[in-house]
XYZ file of C-alpha atoms in Angstrom:
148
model
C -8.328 -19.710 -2.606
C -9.400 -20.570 -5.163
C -10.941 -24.226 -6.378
C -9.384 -26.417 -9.048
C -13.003 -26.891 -10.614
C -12.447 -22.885 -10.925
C -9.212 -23.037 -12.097
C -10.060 -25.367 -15.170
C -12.846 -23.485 -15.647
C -10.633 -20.330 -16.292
C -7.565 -21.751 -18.250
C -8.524 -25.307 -18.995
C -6.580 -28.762 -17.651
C -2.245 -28.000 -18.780
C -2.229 -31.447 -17.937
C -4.691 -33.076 -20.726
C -4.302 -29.521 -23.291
C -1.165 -28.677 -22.229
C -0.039 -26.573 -26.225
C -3.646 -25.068 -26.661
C -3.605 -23.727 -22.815
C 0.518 -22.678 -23.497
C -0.540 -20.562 -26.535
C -3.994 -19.164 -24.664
C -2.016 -18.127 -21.428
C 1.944 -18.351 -21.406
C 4.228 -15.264 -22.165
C 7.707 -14.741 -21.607
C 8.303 -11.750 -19.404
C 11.341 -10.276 -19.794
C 12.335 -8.770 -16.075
C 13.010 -4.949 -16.173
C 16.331 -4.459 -15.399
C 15.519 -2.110 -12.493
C 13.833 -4.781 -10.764
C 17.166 -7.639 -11.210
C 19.358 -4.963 -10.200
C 17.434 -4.010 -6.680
C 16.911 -8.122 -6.520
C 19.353 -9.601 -7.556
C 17.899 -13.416 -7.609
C 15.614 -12.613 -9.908
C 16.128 -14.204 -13.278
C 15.753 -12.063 -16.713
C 12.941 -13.597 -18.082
C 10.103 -15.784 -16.306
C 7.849 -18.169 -18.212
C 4.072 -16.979 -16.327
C 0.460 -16.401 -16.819
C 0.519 -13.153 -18.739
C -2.576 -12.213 -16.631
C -0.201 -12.181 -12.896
C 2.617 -9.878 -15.352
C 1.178 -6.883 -13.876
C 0.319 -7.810 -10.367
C 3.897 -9.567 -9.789
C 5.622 -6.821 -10.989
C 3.438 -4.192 -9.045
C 4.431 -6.255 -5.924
C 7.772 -6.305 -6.454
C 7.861 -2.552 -7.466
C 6.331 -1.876 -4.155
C 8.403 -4.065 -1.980
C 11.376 -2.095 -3.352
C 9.461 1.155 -2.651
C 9.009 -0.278 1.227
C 12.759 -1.437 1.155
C 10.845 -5.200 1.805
C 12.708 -6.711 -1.083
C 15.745 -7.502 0.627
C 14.071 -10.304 2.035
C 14.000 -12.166 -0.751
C 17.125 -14.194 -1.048
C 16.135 -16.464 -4.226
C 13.390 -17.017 -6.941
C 13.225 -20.758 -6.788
C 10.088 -21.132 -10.002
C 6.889 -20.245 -11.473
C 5.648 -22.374 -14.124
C 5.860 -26.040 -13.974
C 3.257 -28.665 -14.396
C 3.184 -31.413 -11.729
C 0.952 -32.520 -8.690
C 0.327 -30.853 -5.244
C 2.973 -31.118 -2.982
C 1.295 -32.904 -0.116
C -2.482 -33.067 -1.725
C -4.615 -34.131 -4.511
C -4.939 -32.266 -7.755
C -2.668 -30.375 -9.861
C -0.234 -27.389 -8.598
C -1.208 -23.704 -8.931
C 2.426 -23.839 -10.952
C 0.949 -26.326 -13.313
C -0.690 -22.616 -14.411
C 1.703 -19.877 -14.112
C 0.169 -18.363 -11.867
C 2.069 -18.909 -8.537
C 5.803 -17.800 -7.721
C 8.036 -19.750 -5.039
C 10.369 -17.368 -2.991
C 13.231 -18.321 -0.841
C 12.421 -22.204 -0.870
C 15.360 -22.911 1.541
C 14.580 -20.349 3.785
C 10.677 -21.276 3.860
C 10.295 -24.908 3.302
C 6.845 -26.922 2.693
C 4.885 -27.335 6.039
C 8.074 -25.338 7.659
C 8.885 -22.416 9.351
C 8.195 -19.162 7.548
C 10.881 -16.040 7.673
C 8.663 -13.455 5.701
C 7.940 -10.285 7.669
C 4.348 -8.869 8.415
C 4.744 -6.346 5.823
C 6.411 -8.116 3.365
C 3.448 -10.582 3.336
C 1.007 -7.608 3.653
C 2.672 -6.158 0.283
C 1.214 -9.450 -1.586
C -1.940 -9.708 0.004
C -2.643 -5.489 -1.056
C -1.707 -6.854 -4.770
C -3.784 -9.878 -4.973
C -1.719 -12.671 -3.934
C -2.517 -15.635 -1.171
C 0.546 -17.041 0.768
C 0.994 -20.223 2.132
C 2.554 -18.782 5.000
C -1.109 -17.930 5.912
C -2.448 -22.390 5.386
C -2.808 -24.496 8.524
C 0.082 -26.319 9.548
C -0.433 -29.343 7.936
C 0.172 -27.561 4.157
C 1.941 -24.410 5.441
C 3.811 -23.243 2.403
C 5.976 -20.137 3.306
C 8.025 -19.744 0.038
C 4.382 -20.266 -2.289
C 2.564 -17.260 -3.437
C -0.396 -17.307 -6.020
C -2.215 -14.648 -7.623
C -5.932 -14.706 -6.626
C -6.775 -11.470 -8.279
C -9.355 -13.373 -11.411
């Protein structure tokens, strides 16, 4: 996972720059059509990191492939600047480059509903889970792109 230090390194601090890092970073993806009409949850555009465009919509392509994206019962955020939930530092959000999925279902240091495969679909693509962090910050409905 990777390190704040390494994440400031990359994109700079949102919190301190947050227009210079917008303009650097930020796109507007509009969501293929395809992809809102297999899941249905998904909103038509998301505010992101234009460098996890291509890896989120890989994984999604390929959980449709697999029939896997049936699990996912809500898109619940992507880009928003606050604090760790339960920890120090700044929020993988707080970059664009992390996705919540079926908060209800998956709730911060709760059970996690996500199948095997499902979660072995965004580990191939270059995502980290944290249905995969010890108890005490288990995050099933958090996935972040690890792939820089």
């Amino acid at each position: 996972m990777k390190t704040q230090a390494q994440l400031i390194a990359k994109f700079g601090n949102p919190e301190i720059n947050r227009l210079p890092f917008e303009n650097k970073w930020m796109k507007v993806w509009i969501v293929p059509a395809d992809i809102r009409t297999e899941i249905p949850c998904m909103p038509a555009k998301i505010y992101l990191n234009r460098l996890i465009l291509a890896p989120l919509e890989k994984a999604l392509r390929k959980l449709i492939a697999l029939g896997l994206h049936t699990e996912i019962k809500s898109w619940d955020g992507c880009f928003n600047i606050r604090p760790k939930r339960g920890s120090s530092g700044i929020s993988t959000h707080a970059w664009g480059i992390a996705v919540d999925l079926n908060a209800k279902w998956n709730p911060f240091r709760g059970s996690v509903t996500w199948s095997k495969e499902f979660l072995q679909v965004w580990r191939d693509n270059g995502w980290i889970c944290g249905a995969d962090w010890s108890p005490a910050s288990k995050d099933g409905m958090h996935f972040q792109w690890e792939g820089f």
